[in-house]
PDB file of C-alpha atoms in Angstrom:
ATOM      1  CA  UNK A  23      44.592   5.616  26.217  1.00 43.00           C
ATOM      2  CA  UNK A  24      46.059   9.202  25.712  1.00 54.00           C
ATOM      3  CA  UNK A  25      44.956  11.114  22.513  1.00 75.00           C
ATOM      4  CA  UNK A  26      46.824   9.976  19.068  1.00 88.00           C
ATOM      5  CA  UNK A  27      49.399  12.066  17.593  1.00 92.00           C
ATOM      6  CA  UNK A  28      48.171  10.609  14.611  1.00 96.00           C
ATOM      7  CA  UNK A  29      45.770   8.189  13.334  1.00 96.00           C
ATOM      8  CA  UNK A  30      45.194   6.227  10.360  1.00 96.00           C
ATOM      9  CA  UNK A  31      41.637   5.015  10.052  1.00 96.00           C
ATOM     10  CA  UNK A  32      40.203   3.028   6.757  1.00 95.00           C
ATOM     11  CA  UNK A  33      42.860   4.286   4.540  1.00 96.00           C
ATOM     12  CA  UNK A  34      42.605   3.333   0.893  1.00 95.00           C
ATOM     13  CA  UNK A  35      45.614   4.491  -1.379  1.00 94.00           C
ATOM     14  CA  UNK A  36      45.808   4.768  -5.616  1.00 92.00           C
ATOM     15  CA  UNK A  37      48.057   4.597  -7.971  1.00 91.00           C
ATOM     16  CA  UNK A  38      45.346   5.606 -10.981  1.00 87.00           C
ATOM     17  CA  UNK A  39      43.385   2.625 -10.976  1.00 88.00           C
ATOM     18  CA  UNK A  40      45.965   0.286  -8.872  1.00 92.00           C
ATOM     19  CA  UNK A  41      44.576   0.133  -5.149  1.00 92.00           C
ATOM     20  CA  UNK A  42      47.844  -0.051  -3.306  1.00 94.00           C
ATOM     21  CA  UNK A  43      46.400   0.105   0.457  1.00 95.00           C
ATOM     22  CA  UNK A  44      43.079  -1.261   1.862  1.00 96.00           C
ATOM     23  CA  UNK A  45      41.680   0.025   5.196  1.00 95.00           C
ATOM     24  CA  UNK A  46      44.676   0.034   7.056  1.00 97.00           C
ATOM     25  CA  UNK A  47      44.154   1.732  11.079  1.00 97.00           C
ATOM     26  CA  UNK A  48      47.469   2.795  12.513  1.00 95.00           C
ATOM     27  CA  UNK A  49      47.224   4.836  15.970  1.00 95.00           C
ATOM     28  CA  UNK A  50      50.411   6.457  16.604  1.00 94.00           C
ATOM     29  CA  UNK A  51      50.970   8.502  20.558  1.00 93.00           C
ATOM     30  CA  UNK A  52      53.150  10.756  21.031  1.00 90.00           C
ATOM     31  CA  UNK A  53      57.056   9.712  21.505  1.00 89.00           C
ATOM     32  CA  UNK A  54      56.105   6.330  20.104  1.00 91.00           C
ATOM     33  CA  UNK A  55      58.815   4.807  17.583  1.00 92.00           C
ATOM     34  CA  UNK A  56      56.407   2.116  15.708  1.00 94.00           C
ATOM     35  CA  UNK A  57      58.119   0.117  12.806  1.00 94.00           C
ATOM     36  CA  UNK A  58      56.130  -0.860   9.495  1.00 95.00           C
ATOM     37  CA  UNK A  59      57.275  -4.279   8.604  1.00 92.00           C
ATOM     38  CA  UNK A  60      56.455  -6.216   5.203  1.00 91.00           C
ATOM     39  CA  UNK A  61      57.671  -7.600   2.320  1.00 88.00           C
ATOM     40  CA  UNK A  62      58.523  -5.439  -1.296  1.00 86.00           C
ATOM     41  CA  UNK A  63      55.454  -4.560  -2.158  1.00 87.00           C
ATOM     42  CA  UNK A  64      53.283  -5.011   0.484  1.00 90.00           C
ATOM     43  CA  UNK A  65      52.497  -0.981   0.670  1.00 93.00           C
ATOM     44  CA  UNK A  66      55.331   0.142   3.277  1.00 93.00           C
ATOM     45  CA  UNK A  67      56.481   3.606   0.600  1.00 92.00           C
ATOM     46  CA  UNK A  68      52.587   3.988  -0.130  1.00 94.00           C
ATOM     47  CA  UNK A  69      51.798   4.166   3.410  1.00 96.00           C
ATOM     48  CA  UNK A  70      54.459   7.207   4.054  1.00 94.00           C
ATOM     49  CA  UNK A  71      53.586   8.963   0.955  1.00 93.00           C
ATOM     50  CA  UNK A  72      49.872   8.947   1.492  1.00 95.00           C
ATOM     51  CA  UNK A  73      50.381  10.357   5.513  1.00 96.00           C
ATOM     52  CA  UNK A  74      52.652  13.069   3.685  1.00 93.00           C
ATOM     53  CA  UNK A  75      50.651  13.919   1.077  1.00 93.00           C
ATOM     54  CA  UNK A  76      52.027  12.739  -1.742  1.00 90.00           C
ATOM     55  CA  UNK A  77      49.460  10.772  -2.592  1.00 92.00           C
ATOM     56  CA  UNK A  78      45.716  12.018  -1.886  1.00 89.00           C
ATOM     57  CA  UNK A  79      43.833  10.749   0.990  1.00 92.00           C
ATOM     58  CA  UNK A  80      39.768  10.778   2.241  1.00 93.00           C
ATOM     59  CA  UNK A  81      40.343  13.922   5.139  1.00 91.00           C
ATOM     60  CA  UNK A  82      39.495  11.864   7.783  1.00 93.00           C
ATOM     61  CA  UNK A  83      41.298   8.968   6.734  1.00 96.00           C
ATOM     62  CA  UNK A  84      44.716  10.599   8.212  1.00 96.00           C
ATOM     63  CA  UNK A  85      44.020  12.409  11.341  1.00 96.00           C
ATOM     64  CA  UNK A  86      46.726  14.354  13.094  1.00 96.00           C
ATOM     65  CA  UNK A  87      46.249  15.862  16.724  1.00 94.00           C
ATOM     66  CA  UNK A  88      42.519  15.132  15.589  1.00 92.00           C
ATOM     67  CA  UNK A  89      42.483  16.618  12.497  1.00 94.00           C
ATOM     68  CA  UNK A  90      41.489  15.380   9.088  1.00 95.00           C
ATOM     69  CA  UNK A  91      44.387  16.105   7.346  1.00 95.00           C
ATOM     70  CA  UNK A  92      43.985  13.461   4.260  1.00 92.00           C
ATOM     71  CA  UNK A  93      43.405  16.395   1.895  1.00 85.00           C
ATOM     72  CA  UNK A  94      46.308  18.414   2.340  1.00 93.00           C
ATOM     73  CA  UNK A  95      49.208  18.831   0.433  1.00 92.00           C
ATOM     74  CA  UNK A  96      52.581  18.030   0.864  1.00 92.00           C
ATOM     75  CA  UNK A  97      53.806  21.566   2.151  1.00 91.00           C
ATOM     76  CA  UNK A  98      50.880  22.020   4.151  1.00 93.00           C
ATOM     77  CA  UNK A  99      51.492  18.656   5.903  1.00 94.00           C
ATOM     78  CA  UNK A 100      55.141  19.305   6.858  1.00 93.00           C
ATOM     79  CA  UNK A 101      54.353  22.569   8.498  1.00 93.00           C
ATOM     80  CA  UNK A 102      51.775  21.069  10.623  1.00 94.00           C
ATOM     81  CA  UNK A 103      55.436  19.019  11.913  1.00 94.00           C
ATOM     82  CA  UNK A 104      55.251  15.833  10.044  1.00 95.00           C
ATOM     83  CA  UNK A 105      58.670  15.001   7.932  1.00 94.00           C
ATOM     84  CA  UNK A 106      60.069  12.174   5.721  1.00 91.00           C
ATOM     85  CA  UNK A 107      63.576  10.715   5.445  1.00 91.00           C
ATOM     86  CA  UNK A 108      62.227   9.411   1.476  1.00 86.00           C
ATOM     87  CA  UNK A 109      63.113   5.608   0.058  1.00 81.00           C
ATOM     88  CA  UNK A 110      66.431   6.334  -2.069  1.00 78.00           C
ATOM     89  CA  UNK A 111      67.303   9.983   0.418  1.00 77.00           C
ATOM     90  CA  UNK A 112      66.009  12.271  -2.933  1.00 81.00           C
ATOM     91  CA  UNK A 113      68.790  14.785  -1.912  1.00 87.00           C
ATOM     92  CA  UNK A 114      69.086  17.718  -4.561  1.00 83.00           C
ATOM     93  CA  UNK A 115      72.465  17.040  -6.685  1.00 86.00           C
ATOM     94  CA  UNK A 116      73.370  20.360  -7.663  1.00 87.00           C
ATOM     95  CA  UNK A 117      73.544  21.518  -3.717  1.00 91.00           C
ATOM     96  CA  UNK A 118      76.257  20.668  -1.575  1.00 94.00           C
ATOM     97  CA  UNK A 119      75.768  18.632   2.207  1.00 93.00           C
ATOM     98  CA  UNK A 120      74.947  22.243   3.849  1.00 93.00           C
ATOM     99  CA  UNK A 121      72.191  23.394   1.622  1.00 94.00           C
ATOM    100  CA  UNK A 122      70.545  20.073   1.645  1.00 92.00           C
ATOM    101  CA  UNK A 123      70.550  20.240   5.107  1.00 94.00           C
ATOM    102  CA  UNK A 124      69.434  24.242   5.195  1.00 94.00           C
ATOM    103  CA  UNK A 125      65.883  23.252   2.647  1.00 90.00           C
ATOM    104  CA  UNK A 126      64.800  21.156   5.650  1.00 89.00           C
ATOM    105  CA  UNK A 127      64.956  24.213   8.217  1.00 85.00           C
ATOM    106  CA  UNK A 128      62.819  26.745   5.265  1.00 83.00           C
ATOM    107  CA  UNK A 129      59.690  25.438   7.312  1.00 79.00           C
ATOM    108  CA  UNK A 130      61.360  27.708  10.417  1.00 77.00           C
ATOM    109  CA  UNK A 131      59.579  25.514  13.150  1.00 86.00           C
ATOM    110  CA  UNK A 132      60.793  26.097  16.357  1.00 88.00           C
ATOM    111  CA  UNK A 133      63.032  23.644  17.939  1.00 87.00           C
ATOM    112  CA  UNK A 134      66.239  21.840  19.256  1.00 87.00           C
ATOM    113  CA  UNK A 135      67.452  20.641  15.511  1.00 91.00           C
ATOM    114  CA  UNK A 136      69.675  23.042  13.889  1.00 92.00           C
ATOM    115  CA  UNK A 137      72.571  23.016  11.977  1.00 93.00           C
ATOM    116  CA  UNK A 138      75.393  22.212  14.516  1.00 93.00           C
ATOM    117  CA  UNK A 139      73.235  20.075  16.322  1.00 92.00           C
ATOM    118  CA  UNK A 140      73.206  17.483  12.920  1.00 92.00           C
ATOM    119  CA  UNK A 141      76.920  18.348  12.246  1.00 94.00           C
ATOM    120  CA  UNK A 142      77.065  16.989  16.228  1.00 91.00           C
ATOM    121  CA  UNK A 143      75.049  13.959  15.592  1.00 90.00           C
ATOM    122  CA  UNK A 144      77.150  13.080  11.986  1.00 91.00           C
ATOM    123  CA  UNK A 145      80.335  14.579  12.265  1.00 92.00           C
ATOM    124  CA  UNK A 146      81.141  13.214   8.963  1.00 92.00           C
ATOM    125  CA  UNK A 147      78.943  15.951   7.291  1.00 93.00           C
ATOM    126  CA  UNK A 148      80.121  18.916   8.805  1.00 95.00           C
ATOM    127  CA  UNK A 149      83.672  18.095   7.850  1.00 94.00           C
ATOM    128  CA  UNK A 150      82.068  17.278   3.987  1.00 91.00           C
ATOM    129  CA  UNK A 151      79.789  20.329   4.100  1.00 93.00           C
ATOM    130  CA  UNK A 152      80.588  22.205   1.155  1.00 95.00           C
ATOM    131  CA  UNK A 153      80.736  18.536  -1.058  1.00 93.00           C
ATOM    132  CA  UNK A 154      78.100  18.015  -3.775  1.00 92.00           C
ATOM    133  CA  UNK A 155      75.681  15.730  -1.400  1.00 90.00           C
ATOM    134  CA  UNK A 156      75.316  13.025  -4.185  1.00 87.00           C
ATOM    135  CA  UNK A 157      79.052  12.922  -3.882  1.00 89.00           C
ATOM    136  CA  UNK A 158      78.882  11.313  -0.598  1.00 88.00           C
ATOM    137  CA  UNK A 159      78.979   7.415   0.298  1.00 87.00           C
ATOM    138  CA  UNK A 160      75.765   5.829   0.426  1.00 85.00           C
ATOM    139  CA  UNK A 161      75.510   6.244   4.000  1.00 86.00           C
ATOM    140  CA  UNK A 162      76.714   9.601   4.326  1.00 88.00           C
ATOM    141  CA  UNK A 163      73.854  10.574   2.169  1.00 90.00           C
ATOM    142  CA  UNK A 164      71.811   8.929   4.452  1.00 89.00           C
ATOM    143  CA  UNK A 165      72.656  10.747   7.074  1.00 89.00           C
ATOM    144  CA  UNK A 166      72.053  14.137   4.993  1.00 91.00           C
ATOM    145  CA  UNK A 167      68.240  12.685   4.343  1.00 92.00           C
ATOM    146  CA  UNK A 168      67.965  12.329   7.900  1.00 92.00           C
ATOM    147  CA  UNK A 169      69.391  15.427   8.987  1.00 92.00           C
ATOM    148  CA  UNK A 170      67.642  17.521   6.211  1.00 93.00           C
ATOM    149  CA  UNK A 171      64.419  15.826   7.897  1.00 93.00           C
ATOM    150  CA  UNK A 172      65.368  16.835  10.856  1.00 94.00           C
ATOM    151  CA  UNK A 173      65.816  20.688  10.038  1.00 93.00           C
ATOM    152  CA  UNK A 174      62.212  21.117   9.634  1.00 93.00           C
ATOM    153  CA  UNK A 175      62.143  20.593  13.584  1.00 93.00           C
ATOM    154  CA  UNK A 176      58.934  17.893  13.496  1.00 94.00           C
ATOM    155  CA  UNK A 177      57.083  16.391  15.878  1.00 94.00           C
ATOM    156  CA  UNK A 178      57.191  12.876  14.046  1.00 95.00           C
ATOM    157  CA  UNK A 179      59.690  11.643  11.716  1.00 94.00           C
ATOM    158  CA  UNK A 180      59.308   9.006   9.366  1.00 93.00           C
ATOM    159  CA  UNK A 181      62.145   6.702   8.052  1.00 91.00           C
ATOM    160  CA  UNK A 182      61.643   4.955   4.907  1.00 90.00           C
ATOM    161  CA  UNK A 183      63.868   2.376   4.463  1.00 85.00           C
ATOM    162  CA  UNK A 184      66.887   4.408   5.772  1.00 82.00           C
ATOM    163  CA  UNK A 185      69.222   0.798   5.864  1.00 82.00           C
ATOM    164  CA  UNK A 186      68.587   0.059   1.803  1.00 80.00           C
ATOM    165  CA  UNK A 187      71.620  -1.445   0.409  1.00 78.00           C
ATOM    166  CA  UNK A 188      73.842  -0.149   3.059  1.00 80.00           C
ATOM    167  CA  UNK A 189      76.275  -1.902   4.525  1.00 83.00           C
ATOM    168  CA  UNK A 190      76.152  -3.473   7.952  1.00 84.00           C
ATOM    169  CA  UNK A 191      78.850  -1.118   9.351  1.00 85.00           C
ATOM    170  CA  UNK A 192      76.967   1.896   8.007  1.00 82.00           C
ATOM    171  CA  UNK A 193      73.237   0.690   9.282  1.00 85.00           C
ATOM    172  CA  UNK A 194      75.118   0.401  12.771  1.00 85.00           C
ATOM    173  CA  UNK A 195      76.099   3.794  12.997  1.00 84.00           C
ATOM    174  CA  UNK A 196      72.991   5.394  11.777  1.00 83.00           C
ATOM    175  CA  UNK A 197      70.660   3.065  14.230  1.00 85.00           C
ATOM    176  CA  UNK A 198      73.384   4.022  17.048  1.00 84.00           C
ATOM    177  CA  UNK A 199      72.367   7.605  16.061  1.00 85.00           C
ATOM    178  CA  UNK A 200      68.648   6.991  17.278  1.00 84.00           C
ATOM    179  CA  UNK A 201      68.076   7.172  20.625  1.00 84.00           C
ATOM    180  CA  UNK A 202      69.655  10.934  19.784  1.00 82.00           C
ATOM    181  CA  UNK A 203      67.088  11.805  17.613  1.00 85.00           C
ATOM    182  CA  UNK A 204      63.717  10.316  19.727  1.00 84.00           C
ATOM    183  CA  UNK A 205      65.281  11.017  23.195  1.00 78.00           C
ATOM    184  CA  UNK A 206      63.692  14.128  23.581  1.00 75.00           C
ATOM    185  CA  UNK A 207      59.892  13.049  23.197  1.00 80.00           C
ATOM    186  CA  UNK A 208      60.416  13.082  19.040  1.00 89.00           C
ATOM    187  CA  UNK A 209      57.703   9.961  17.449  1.00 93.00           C
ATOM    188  CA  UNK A 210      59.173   8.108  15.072  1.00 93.00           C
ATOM    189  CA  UNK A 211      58.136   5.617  12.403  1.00 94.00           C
ATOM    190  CA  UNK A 212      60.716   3.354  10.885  1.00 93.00           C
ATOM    191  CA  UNK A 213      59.671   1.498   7.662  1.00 92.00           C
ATOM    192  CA  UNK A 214      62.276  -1.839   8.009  1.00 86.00           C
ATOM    193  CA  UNK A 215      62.910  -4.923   5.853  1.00 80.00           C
ATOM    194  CA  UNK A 216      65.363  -6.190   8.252  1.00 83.00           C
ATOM    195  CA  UNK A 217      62.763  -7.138  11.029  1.00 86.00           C
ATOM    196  CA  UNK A 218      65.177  -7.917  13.672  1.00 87.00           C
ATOM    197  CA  UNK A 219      66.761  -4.437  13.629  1.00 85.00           C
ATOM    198  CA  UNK A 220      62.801  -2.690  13.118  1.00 86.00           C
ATOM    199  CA  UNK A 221      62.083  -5.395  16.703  1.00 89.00           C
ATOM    200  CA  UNK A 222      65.312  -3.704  18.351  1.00 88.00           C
ATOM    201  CA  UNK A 223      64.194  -0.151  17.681  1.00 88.00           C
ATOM    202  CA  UNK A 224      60.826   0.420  18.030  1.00 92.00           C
ATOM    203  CA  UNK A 225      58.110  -0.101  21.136  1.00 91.00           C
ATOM    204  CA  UNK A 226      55.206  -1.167  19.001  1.00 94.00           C
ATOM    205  CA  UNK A 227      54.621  -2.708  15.010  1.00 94.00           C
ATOM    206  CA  UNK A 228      52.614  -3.318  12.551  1.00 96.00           C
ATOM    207  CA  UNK A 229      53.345  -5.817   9.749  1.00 94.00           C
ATOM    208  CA  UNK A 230      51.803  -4.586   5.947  1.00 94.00           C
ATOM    209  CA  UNK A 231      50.859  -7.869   3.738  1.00 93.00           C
ATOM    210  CA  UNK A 232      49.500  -7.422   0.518  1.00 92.00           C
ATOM    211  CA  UNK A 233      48.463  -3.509   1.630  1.00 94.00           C
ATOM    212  CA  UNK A 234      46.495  -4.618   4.368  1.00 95.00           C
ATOM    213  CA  UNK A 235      47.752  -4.885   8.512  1.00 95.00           C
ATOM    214  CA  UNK A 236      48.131  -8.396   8.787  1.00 94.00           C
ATOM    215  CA  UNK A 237      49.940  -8.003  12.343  1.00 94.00           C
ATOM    216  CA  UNK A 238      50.318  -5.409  14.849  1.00 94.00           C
ATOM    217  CA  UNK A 239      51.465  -5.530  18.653  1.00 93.00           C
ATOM    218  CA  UNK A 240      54.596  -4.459  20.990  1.00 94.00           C
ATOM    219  CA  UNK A 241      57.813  -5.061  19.749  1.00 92.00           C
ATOM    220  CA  UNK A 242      58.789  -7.504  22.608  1.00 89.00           C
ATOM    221  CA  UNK A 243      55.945  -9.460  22.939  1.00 93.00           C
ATOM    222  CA  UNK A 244      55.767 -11.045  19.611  1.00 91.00           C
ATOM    223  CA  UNK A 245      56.786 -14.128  18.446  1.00 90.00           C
ATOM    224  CA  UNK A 246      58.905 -15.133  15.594  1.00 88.00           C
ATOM    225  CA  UNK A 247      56.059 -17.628  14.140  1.00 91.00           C
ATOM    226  CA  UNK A 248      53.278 -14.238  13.877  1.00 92.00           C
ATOM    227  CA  UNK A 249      55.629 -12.497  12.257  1.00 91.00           C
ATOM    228  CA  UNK A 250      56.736 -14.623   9.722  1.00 89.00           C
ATOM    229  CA  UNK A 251      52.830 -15.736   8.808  1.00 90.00           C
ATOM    230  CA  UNK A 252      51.663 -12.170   8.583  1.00 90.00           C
ATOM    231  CA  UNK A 253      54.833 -11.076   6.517  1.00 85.00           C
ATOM    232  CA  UNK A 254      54.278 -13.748   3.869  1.00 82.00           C
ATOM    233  CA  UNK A 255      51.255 -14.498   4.337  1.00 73.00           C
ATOM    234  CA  UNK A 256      51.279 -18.080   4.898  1.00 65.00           C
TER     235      UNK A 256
END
């Protein structure tokens, strides 16, 4: 198998004295888009914050091109070319769509996302650019997380929830945006409730129970019946 991009061996995650996550092994390659499956509360959000250092990590626990990275904080980690599209977008109310967007580039990582590339992908937000981003529909926000993400020009992006209490029409448009973002060789993990749309999207998952990978396997080769024991449990 080709080196890992990044891997997640053993990981343990705290909130104080609240173990959230307990060994979990994730080995992502590069281009891969894996989705993270699970029900509220199975660890899904700890999982992203701990790879992005939000919350604190054994070094080796997070590897990324074979380095122990588990240490590192948050700023360090997205220079290195790692970004997050956060649970809830966290855009920055007092800026409008275009300085949201222009944060994610501060980084200066060379690379084919700029500006009028994301206006190209969501047209919506160059024609809203100078609006207060909080201002926006639900989904148009989403799109500014996602294209604020994609300013810092990373080698893998990670979606967190990115359909939350969106409507259908909405969640079509930004999974029909995509295959734009990853066709160029970009790895991707998508954190999903809706499983059928996280099966439709990704080449590989992994299914978080209770903080610990009860399931993982390609996309299209698992059945209905393993992922509904190792998403409840039962």
């Amino acid at each position: 198998m080709a080196d890992a991009l990044l891997e997640v061996e053993g990981l343990d995650a705290f909130y104080k004295d609240f173990q959230a996550l307990y060994g979990v092994n994730m080995r992502i390659g590069q281009g891969d888009v894996i989705a993270v499956i699970g029900a509220n509360g199975a660890g899904k959000t700890t999982l992203m914050r701990t790879v992005t250092g939000f919350l604190k990590a054994k070094p080796d626990a997070i590897r990324w091109k074979g380095r122990g990275i588990g240490g590192l904080r948050v700023d360090q980690i997205a220079a290195l070319g790692i970004a997050l599209v956060p649970e809830g977008r966290l855009l920055f109310p007092s800026l409008s769509v275009e300085e949201n967007l222009l944060i994610g580039g501060q980084m200066k990582r060379k690379g084919p996302w700029s500006l009028s590339r994301i206006y190209k992908l969501f047209p919506v937000l160059q024609e809203r650019r100078n609006v207060p981003a909080t201002a926006l529909s639900g989904g148009q926000q989403q799109m500014v997380a996602i294209g604020r993400a994609l300013m810092a020009n990373p080698e893998l992006i990670m979606m967190d929830e990115i359909s939350l209490g969106l409507a259908p029409v909405i969640i079509k448009s930004i999974y029909d945006a995509l295959p734009g973002i990853v066709g160029e060789g970009l790895t991707a993990i998508v954190v999903e409730q809706d499983i059928a749309k996280a099966l439709s999207v990704s080449s590989r998952l992994y299914c978080l129970q209770e903080g610990r990978v009860s399931l993982t396997g390609l996309s299209g080769e698992v059945s209905h019946d393993e992922i509904s024991r190792a998403y409840f449990g039962v």
